[in-house]
CSV table of C-alpha atoms in Angstrom, one decimal:
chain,number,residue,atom,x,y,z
A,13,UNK,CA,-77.5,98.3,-23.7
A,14,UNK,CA,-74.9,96.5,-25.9
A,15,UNK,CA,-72.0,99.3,-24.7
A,16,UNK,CA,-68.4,98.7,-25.3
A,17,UNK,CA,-65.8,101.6,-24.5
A,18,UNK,CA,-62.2,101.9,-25.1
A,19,UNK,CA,-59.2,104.0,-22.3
A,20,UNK,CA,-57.7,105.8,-23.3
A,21,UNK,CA,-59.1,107.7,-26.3
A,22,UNK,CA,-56.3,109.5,-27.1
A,23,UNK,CA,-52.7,108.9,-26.3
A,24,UNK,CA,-49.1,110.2,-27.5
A,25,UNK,CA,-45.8,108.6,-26.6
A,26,UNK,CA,-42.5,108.7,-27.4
A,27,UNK,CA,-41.1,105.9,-29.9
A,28,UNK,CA,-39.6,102.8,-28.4
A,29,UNK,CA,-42.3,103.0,-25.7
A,30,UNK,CA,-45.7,100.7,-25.1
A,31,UNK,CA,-49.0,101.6,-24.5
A,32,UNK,CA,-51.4,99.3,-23.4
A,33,UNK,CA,-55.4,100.4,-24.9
A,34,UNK,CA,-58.5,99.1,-23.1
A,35,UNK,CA,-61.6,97.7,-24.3
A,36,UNK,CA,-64.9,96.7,-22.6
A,37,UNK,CA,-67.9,95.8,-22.4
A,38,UNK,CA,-69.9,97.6,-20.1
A,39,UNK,CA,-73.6,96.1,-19.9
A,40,UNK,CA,-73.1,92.7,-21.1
A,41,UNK,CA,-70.0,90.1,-21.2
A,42,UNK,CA,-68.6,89.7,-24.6
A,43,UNK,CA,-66.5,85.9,-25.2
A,44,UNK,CA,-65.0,87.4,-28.3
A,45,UNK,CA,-63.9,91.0,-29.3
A,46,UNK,CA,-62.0,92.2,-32.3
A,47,UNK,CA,-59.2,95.0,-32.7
A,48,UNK,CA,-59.3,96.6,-35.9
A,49,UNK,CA,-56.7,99.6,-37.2
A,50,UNK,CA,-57.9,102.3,-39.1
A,51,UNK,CA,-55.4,104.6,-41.0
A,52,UNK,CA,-56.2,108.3,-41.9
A,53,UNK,CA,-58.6,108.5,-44.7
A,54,UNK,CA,-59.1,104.5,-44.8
A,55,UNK,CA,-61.3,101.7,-44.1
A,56,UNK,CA,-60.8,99.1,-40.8
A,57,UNK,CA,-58.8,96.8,-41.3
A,58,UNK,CA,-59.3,93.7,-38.8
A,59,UNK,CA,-56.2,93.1,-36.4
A,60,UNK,CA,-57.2,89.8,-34.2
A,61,UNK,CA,-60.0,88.2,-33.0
A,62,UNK,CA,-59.6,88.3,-29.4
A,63,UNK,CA,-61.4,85.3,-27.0
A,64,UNK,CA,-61.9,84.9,-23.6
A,65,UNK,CA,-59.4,82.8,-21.5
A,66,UNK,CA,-57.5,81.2,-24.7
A,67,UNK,CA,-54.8,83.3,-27.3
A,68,UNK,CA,-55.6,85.6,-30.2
A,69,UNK,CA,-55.7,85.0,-33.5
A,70,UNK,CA,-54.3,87.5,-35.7
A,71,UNK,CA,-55.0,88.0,-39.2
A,72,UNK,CA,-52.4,87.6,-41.9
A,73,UNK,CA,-49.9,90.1,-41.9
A,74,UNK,CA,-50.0,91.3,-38.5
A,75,UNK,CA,-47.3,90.7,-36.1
A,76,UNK,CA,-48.5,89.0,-33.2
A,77,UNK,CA,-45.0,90.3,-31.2
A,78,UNK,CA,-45.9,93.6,-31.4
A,79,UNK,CA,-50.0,93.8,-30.5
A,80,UNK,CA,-49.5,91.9,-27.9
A,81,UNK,CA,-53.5,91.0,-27.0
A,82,UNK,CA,-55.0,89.9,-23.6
A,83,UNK,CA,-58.4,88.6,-23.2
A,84,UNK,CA,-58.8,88.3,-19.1
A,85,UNK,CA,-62.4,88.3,-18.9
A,86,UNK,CA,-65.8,88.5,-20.2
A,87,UNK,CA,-65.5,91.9,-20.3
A,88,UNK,CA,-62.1,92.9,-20.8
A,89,UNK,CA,-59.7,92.9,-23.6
A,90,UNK,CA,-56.8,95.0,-24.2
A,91,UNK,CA,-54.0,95.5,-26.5
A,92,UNK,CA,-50.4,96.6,-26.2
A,93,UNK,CA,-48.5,97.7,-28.8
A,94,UNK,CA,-44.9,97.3,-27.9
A,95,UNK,CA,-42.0,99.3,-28.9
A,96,UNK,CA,-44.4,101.7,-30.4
A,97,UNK,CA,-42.7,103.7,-33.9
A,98,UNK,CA,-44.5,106.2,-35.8
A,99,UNK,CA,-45.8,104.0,-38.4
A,100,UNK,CA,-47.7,102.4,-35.7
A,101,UNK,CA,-50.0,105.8,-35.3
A,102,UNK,CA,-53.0,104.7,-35.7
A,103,UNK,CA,-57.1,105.3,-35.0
A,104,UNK,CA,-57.7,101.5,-32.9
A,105,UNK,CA,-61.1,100.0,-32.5
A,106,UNK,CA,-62.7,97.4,-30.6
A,107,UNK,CA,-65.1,95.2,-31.1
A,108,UNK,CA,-67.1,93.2,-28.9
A,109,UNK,CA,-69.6,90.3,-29.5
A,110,UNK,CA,-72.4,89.4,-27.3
A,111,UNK,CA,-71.8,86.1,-25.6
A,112,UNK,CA,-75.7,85.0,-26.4
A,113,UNK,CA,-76.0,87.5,-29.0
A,114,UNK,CA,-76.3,86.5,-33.0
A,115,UNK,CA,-72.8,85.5,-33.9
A,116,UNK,CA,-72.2,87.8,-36.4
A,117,UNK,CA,-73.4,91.0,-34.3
A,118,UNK,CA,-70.5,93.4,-33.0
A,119,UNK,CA,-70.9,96.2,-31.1
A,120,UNK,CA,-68.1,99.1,-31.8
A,121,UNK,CA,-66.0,101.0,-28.9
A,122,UNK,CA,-65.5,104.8,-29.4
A,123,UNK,CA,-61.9,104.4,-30.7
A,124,UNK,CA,-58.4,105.3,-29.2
A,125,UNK,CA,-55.8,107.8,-31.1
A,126,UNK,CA,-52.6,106.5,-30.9
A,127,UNK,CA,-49.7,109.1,-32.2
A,128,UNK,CA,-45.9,108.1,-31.5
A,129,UNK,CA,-43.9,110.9,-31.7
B,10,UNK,CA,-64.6,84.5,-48.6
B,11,UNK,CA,-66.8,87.3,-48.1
B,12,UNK,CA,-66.1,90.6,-49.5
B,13,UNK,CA,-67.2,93.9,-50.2
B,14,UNK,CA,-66.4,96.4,-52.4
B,15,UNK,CA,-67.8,100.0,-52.0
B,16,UNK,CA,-67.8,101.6,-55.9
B,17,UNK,CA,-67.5,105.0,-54.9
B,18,UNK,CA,-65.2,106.8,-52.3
B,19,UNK,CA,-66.4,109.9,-52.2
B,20,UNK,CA,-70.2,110.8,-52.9
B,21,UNK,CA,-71.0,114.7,-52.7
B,22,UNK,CA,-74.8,115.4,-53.3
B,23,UNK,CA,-77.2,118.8,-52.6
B,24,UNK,CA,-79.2,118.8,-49.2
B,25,UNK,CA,-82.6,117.6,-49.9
B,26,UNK,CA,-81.7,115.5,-52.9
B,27,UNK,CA,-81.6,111.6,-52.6
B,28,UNK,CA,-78.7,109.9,-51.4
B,29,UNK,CA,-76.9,106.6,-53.1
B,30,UNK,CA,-74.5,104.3,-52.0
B,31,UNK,CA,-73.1,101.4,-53.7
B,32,UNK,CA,-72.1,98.1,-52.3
B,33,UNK,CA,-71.6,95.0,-54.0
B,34,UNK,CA,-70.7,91.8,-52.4
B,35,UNK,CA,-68.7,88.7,-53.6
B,36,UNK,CA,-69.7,85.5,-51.8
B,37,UNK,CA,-72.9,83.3,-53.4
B,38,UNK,CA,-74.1,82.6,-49.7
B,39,UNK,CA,-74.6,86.2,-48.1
B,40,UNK,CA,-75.3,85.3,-44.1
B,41,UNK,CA,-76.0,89.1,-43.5
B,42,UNK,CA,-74.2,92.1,-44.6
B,43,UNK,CA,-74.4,95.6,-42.5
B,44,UNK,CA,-74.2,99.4,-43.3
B,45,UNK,CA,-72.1,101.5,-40.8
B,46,UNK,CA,-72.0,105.2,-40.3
B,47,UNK,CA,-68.8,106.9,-39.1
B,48,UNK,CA,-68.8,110.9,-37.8
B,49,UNK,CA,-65.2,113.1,-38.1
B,50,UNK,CA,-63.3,111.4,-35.2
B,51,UNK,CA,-66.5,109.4,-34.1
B,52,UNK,CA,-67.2,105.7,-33.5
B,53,UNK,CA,-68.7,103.7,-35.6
B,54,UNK,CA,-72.8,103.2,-35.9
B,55,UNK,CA,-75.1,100.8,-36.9
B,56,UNK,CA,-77.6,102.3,-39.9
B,57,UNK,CA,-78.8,98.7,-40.6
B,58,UNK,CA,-78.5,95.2,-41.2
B,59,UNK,CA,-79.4,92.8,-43.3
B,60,UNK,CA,-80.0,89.2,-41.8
B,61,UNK,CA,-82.2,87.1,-45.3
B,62,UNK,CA,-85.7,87.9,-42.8
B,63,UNK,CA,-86.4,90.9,-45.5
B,64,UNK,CA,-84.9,91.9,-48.6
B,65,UNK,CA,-85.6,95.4,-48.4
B,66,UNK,CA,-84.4,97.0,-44.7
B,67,UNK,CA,-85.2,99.9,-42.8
B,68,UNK,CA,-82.7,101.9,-40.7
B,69,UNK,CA,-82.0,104.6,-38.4
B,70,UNK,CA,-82.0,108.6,-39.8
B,71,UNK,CA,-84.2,107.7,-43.0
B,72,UNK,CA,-81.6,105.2,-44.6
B,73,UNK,CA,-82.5,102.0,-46.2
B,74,UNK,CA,-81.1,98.9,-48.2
B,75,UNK,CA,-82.4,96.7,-50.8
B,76,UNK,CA,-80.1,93.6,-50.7
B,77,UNK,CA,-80.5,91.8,-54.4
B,78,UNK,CA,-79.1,88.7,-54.9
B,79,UNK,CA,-79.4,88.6,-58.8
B,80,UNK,CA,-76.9,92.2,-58.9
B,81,UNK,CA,-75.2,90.9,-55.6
B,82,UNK,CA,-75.6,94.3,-54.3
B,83,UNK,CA,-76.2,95.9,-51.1
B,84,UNK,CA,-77.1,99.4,-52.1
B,85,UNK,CA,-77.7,102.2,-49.4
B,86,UNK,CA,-80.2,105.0,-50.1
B,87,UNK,CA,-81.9,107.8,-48.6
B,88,UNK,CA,-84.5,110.1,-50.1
B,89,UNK,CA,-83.6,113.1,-49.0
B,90,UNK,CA,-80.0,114.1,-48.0
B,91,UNK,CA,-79.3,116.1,-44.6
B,92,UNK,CA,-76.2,118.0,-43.3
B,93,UNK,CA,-76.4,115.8,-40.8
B,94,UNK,CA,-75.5,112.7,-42.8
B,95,UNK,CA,-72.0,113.7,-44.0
B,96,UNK,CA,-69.8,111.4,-42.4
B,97,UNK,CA,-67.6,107.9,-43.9
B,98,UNK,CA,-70.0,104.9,-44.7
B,99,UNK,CA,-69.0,101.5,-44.5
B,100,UNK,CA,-70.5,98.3,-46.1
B,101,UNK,CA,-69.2,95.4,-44.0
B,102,UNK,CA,-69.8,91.7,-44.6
B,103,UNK,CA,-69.1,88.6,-41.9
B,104,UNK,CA,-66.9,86.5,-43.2
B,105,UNK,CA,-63.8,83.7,-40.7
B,106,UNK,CA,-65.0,79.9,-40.5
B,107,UNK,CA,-68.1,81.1,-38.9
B,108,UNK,CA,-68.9,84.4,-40.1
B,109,UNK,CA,-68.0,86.3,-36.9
B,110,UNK,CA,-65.5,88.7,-38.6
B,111,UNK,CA,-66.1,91.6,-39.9
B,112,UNK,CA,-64.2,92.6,-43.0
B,113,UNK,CA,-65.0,96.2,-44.1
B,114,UNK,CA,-65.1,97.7,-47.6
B,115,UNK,CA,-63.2,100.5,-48.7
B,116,UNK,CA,-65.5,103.2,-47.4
B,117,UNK,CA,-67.5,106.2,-49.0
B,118,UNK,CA,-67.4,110.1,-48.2
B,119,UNK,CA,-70.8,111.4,-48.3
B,120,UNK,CA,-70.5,115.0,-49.1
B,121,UNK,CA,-73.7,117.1,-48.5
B,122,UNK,CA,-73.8,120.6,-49.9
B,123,UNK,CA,-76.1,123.2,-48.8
């Protein structure tokens, strides 16, 4: 139980473009889920805290215009980034937490690649 | 707020020797506090977790944790080291208005030499 999966897992585009990444939980409903960013070589850096039906907070420093975050349902959340440059290349990971689970239990997706060429 | 901060980056030690990874951890109230295991271009998994029930904690693949409050640490050791285990480690600690985010430290390479 307790799975959470990210689409795609790897993706390449062209700068100036968006992609939108995926994240959900597949055996139970999650109210919240988390994006974190993970540069090569580094630790995970939270993005946003993601909940169900109402808008993301983002952490400080991250620019809310460009991961653009949707949290539709219990078991779906998904981030775009928008106008995509290089520097935005990036290992992304999700989070999700159990809607009657302990509050500070998470269950990790797989991860997508992002590389903007 | 919570923190964590992971001494060493990179630990490289002999298969079959013991295995030590240090986390320290700034808050006086320490809700739980979680050791995560990260495969080359793998997710991320749960060793263990520490949630104040025990003070010593058991995890999966032979790791364990002692938590101690008087050193604020959170240190992660195994007895004996396995190919197996080289991958990123990542001591993580709750922390927001209600302790549901996670805020990871810096991370640490475990090396394991034949």
């Amino acid at each position: 139980g307790a799975v959470v999966s990210q689409h795609p897992s790897r993706v390449i585009c062209k700068s100036g473009t968006s992609v939108k990444i995926e994240c959900r939980s597949l055996d139970f409903q999650a109210t919240t889920m988390f994006w974190y960013r993970q540069f090569p070589k580094k630790s995970l850096m939270l993005m946003a805290t993601s909940n169900e039906g109402s808008k993301a907070t983002y952490e400080q420093g991250v620019e809310k215009d460009k991961f653009l975050i949707n949290h539709a349902s219990l078991t779906l959340s998904t981030l775009t980034v928008t106008s995509a440059h290089p520097e935005d290349s990036s290992f992304y990971i999700c989070s999700a937490r159990e809607r009657r689970g302990l509050a500070n239990e998470q269950f990790f997706g797989p991860g997508t690649r992002l590389t903007v060429l | 707020a919570q923190s964590v901060t992971q001494l060493d980056s990179h630990v490289s030690v002999s298969e079959g020797t013991p295995v030590l990874l240090r986390c320290n951890y700034s808050s006086s109230y320490s809700p739980s506090l979680f050791w995560y295991v990260q495969h080359p271009n793998k997710g991320l998994q749960l060793l263990l977790k520490y949630t104040s029930a025990a003070t010593l904690v058991k995890g999966i693949n032979g790791f364990e944790a002692e938590f101690k409050k008087s050193e604020t640490s959170f240190h992660l050791t195994k007895p004996s080291a396995h190919m197996s285990d080289a991958a990123e480690y990542f001591c993580v600690a709750p922390g927001g208005d209600n302790f549901n985010k996670f805020y990871f430290g810096s991370g640490t390479k475990l090396n394991v030499k034949p």
